[in-house]
PDB file of C-alpha atoms in Angstrom:
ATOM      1  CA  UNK J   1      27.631  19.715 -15.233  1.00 81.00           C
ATOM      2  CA  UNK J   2      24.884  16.820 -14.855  1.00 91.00           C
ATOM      3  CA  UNK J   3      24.170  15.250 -18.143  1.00 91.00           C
ATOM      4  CA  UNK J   4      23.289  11.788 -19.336  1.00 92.00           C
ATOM      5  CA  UNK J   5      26.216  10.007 -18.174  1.00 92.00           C
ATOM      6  CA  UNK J   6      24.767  10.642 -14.688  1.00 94.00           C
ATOM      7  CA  UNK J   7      22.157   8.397 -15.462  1.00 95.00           C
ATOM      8  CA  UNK J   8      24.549   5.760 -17.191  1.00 94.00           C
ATOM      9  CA  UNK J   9      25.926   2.773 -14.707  1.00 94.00           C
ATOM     10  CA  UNK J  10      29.977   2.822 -15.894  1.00 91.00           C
ATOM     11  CA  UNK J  11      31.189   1.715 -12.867  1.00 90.00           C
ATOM     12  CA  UNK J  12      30.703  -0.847  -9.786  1.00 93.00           C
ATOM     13  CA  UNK J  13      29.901   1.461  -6.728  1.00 95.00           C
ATOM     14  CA  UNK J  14      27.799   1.034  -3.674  1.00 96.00           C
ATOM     15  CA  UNK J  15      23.512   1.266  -4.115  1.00 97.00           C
ATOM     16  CA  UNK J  16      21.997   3.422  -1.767  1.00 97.00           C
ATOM     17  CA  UNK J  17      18.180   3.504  -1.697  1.00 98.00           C
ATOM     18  CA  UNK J  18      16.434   6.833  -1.362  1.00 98.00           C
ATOM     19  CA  UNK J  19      12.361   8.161  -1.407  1.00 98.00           C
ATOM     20  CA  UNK J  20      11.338  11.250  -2.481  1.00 98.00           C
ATOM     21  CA  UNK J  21       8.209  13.074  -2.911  1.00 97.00           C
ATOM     22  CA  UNK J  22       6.493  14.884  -5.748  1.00 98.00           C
ATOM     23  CA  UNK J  23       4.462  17.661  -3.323  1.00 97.00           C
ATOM     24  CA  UNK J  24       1.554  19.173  -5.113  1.00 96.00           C
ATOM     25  CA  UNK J  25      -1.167  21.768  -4.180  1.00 94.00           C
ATOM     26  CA  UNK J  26      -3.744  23.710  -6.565  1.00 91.00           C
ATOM     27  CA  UNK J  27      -4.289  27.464  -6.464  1.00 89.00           C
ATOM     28  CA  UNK J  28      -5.611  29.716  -8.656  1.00 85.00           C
ATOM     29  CA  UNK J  29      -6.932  26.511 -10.705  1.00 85.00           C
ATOM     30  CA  UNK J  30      -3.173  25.725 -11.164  1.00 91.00           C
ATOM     31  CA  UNK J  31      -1.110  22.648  -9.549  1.00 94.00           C
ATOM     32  CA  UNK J  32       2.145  23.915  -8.123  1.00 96.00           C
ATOM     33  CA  UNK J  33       4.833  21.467  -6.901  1.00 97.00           C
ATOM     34  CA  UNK J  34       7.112  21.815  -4.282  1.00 97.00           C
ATOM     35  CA  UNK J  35      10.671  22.064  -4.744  1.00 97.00           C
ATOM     36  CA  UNK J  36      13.750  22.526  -2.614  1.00 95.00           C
ATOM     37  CA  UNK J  37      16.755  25.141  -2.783  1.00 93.00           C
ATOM     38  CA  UNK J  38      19.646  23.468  -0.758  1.00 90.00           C
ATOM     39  CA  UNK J  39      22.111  26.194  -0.467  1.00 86.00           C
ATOM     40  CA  UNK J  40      25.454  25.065  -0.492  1.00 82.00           C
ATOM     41  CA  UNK J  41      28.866  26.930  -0.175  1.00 80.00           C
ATOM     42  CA  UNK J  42      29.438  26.854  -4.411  1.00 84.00           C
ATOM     43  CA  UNK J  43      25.610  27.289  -5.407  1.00 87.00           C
ATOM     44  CA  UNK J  44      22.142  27.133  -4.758  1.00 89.00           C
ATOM     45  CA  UNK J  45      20.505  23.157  -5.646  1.00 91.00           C
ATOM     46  CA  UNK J  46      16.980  23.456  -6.419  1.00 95.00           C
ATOM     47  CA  UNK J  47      15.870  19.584  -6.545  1.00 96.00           C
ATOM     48  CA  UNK J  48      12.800  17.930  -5.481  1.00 98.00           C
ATOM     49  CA  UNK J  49      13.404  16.852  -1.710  1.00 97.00           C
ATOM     50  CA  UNK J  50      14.460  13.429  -1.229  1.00 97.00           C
ATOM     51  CA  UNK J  51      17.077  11.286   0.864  1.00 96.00           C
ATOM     52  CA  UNK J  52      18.363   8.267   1.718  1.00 96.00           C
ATOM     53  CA  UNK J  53      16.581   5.622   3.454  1.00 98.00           C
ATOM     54  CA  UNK J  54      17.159   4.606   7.178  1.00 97.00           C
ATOM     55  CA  UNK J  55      17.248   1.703   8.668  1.00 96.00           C
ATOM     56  CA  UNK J  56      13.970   0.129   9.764  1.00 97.00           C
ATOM     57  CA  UNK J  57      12.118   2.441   7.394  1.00 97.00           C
ATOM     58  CA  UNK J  58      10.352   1.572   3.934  1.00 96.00           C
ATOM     59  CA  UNK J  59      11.234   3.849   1.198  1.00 97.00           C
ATOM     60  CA  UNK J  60       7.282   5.191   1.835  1.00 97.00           C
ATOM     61  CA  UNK J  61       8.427   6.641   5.384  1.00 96.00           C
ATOM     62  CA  UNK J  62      12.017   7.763   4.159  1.00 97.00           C
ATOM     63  CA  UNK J  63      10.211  10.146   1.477  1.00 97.00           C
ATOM     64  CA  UNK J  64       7.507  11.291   3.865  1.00 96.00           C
ATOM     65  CA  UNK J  65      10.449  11.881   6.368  1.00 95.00           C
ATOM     66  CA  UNK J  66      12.409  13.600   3.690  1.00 95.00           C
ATOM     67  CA  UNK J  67       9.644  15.758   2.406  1.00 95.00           C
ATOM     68  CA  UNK J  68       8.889  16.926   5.602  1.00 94.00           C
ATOM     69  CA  UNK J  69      12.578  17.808   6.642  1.00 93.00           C
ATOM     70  CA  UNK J  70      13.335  19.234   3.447  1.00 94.00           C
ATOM     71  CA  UNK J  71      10.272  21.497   2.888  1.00 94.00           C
ATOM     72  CA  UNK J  72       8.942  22.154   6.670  1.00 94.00           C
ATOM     73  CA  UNK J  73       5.530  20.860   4.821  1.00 94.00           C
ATOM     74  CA  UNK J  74       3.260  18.367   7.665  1.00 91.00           C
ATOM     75  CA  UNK J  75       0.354  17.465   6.506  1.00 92.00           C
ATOM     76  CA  UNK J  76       1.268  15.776   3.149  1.00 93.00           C
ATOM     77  CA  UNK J  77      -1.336  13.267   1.681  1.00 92.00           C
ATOM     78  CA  UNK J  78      -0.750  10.619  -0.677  1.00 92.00           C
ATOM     79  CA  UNK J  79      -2.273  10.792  -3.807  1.00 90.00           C
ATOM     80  CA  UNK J  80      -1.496   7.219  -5.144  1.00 87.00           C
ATOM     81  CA  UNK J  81      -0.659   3.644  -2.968  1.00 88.00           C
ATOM     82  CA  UNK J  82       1.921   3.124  -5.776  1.00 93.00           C
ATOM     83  CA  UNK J  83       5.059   4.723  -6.378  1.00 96.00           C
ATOM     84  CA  UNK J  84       5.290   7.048  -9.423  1.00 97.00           C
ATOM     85  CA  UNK J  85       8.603   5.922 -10.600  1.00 97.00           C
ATOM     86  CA  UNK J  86      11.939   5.009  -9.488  1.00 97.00           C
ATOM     87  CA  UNK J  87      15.388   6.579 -10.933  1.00 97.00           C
ATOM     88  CA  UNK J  88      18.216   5.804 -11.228  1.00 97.00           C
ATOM     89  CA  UNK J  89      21.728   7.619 -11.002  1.00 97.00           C
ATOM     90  CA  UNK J  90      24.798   8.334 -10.207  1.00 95.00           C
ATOM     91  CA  UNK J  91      25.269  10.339  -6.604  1.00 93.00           C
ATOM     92  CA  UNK J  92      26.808  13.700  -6.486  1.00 85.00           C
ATOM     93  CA  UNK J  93      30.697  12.781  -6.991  1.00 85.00           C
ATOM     94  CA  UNK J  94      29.484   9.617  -8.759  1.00 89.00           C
ATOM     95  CA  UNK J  95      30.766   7.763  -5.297  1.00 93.00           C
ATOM     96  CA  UNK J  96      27.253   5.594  -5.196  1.00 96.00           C
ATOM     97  CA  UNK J  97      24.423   4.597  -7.475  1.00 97.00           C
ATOM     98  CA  UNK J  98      20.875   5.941  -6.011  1.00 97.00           C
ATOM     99  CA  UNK J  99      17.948   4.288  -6.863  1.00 98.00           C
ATOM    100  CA  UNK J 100      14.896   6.795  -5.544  1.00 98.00           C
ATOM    101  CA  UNK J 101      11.771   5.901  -5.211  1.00 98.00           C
ATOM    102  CA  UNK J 102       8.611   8.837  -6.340  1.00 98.00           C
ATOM    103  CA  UNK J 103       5.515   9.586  -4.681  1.00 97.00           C
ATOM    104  CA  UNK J 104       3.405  11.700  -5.033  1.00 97.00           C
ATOM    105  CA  UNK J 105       1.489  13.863  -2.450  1.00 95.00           C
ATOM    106  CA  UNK J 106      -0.923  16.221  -2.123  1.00 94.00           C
ATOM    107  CA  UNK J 107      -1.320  19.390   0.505  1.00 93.00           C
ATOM    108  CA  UNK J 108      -3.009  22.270   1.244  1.00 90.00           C
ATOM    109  CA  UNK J 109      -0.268  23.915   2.759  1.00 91.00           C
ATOM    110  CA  UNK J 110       1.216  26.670   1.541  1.00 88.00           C
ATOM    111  CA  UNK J 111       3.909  26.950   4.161  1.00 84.00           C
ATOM    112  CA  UNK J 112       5.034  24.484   7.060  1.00 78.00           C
ATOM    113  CA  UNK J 113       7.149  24.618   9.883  1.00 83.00           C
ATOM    114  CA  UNK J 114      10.915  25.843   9.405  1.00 78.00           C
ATOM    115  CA  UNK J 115      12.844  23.229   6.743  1.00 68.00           C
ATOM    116  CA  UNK J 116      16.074  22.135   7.519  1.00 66.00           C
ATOM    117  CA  UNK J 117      18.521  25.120   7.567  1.00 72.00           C
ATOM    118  CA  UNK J 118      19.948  24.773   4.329  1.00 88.00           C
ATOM    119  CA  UNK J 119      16.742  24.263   2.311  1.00 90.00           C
ATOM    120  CA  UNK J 120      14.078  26.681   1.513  1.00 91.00           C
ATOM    121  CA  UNK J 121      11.133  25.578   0.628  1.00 94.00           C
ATOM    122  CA  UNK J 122      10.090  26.967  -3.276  1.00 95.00           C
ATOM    123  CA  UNK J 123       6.501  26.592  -5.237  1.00 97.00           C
ATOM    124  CA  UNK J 124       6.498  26.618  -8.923  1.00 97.00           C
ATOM    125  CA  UNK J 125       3.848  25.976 -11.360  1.00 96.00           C
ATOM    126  CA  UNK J 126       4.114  22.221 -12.832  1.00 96.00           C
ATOM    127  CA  UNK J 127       3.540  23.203 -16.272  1.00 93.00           C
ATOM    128  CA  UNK J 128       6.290  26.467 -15.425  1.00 94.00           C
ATOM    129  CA  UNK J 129       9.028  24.590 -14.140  1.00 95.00           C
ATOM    130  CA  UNK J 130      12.377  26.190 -13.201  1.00 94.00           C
ATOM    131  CA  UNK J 131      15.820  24.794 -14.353  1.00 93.00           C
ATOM    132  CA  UNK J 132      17.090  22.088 -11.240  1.00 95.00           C
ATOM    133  CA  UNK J 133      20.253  20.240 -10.510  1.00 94.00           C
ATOM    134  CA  UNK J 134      19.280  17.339 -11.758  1.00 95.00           C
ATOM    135  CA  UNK J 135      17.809  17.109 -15.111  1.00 95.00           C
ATOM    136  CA  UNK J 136      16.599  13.232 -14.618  1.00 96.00           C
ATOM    137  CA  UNK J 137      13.997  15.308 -11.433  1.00 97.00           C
ATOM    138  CA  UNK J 138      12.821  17.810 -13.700  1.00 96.00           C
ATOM    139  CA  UNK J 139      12.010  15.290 -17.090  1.00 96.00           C
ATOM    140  CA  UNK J 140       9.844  13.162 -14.054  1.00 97.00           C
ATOM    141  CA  UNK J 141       7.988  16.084 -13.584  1.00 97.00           C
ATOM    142  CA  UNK J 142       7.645  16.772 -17.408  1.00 96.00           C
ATOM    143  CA  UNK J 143       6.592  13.647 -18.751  1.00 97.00           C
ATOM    144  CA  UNK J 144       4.412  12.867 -15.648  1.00 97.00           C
ATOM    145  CA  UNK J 145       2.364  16.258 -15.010  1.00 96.00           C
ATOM    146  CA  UNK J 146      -0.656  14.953 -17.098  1.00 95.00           C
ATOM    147  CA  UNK J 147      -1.036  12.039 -15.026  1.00 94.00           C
ATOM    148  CA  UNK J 148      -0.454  14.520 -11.315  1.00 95.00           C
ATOM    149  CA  UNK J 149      -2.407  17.011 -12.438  1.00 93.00           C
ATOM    150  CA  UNK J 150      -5.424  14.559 -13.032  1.00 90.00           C
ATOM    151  CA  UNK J 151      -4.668  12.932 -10.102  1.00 90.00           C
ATOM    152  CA  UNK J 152      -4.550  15.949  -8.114  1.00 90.00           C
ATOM    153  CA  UNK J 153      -7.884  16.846  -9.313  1.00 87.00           C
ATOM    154  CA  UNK J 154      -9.503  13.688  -7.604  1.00 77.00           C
ATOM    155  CA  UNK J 155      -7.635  15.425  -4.417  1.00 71.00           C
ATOM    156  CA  UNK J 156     -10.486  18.329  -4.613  1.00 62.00           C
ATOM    157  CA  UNK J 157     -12.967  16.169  -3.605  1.00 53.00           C
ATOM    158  CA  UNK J 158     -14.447  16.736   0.004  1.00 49.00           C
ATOM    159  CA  UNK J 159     -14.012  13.010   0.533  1.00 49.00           C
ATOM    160  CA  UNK J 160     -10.598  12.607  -0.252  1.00 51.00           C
ATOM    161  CA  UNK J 161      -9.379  14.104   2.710  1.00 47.00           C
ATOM    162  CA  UNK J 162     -10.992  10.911   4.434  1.00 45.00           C
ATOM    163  CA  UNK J 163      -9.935   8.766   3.153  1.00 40.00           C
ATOM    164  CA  UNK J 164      -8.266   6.351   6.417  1.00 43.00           C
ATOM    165  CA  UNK J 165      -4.040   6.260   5.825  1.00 49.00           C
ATOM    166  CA  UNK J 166      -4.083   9.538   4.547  1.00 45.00           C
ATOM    167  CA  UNK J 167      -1.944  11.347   6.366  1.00 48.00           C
ATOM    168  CA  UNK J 168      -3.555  14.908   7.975  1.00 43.00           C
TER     169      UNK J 168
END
């Protein structure tokens, strides 16, 4: 079970940075983000996709990379320059301390290519949000929608979609 102590530094353990991305789209005049089910052998892990950074990338191309492994989703575009947030916790096993970095993007796709085999791609509404393996993922999403969903409006706009660095 993944409660506070998850997000509770006890112990002296390797950091390992990660990026994810908070992956939003309107429809019906409501703002749906993306989420991932990883399917494991125990249970099903619906998260927000994210991963660990490589080497020679900034945290920026780790979550694009992520998002776009994890959810199949191309044409992502950033709605910020800044990250959201970062959090902090434990890793699964508590064998390293992850500090993830948030962005958030915007897209018009409802579908992508084929995610990586063990993740399905799932849209939920941001206000409507399912229970997810980790809690610290879903109280981002809570205490942050006001701020995504008015950024997300700005995305509506003709011009934002030219905006040069946006990815298309």
């Amino acid at each position: 079970m993944i409660d506070s102590t998850w997000y509770t530094r006890l112990t002296d353990v390797p950091v390992r940075q990660a990026a994810g991305g908070i992956v939003v789209r309107w429809q019906d005049d409501q703002l749906w983000v993306a989420l991932t089910i990883e399917h494991e052998p125990e249970r099903d892990i619906t998260a927000l996709p994210k991963g660990g950074v490589e080497a020679g990338e900034s945290v920026f191309q780790a979550a694009v990379r992520e998002v776009e492994e994890e959810t199949g989703l191309q044409h992502i575009h950033l709605l910020q320059a800044e990250p959201l947030t970062v959090e902090e916790r434990y890793g699964f096993g508590k064998g390293i301390w992850i500090c993830c970095t948030w962005f958030v993007f915007v897209t018009n796709e409802l579908k992508g290519r084929q995610p990586e085999s063990k993740h399905t791609l799932m849209w939920t509404p941001i206000n409507s949000l399912p229970e997810m393996f980790w809690p610290g993922e879903r109280n981002i999403l809570r205490e942050n929608a006001k701020f995504i969903i008015r950024q997300a409006a700005v995305s509506t706009r003709p011009e934002f979609w030219r905006i040069p660095g946006h990815r298309s």
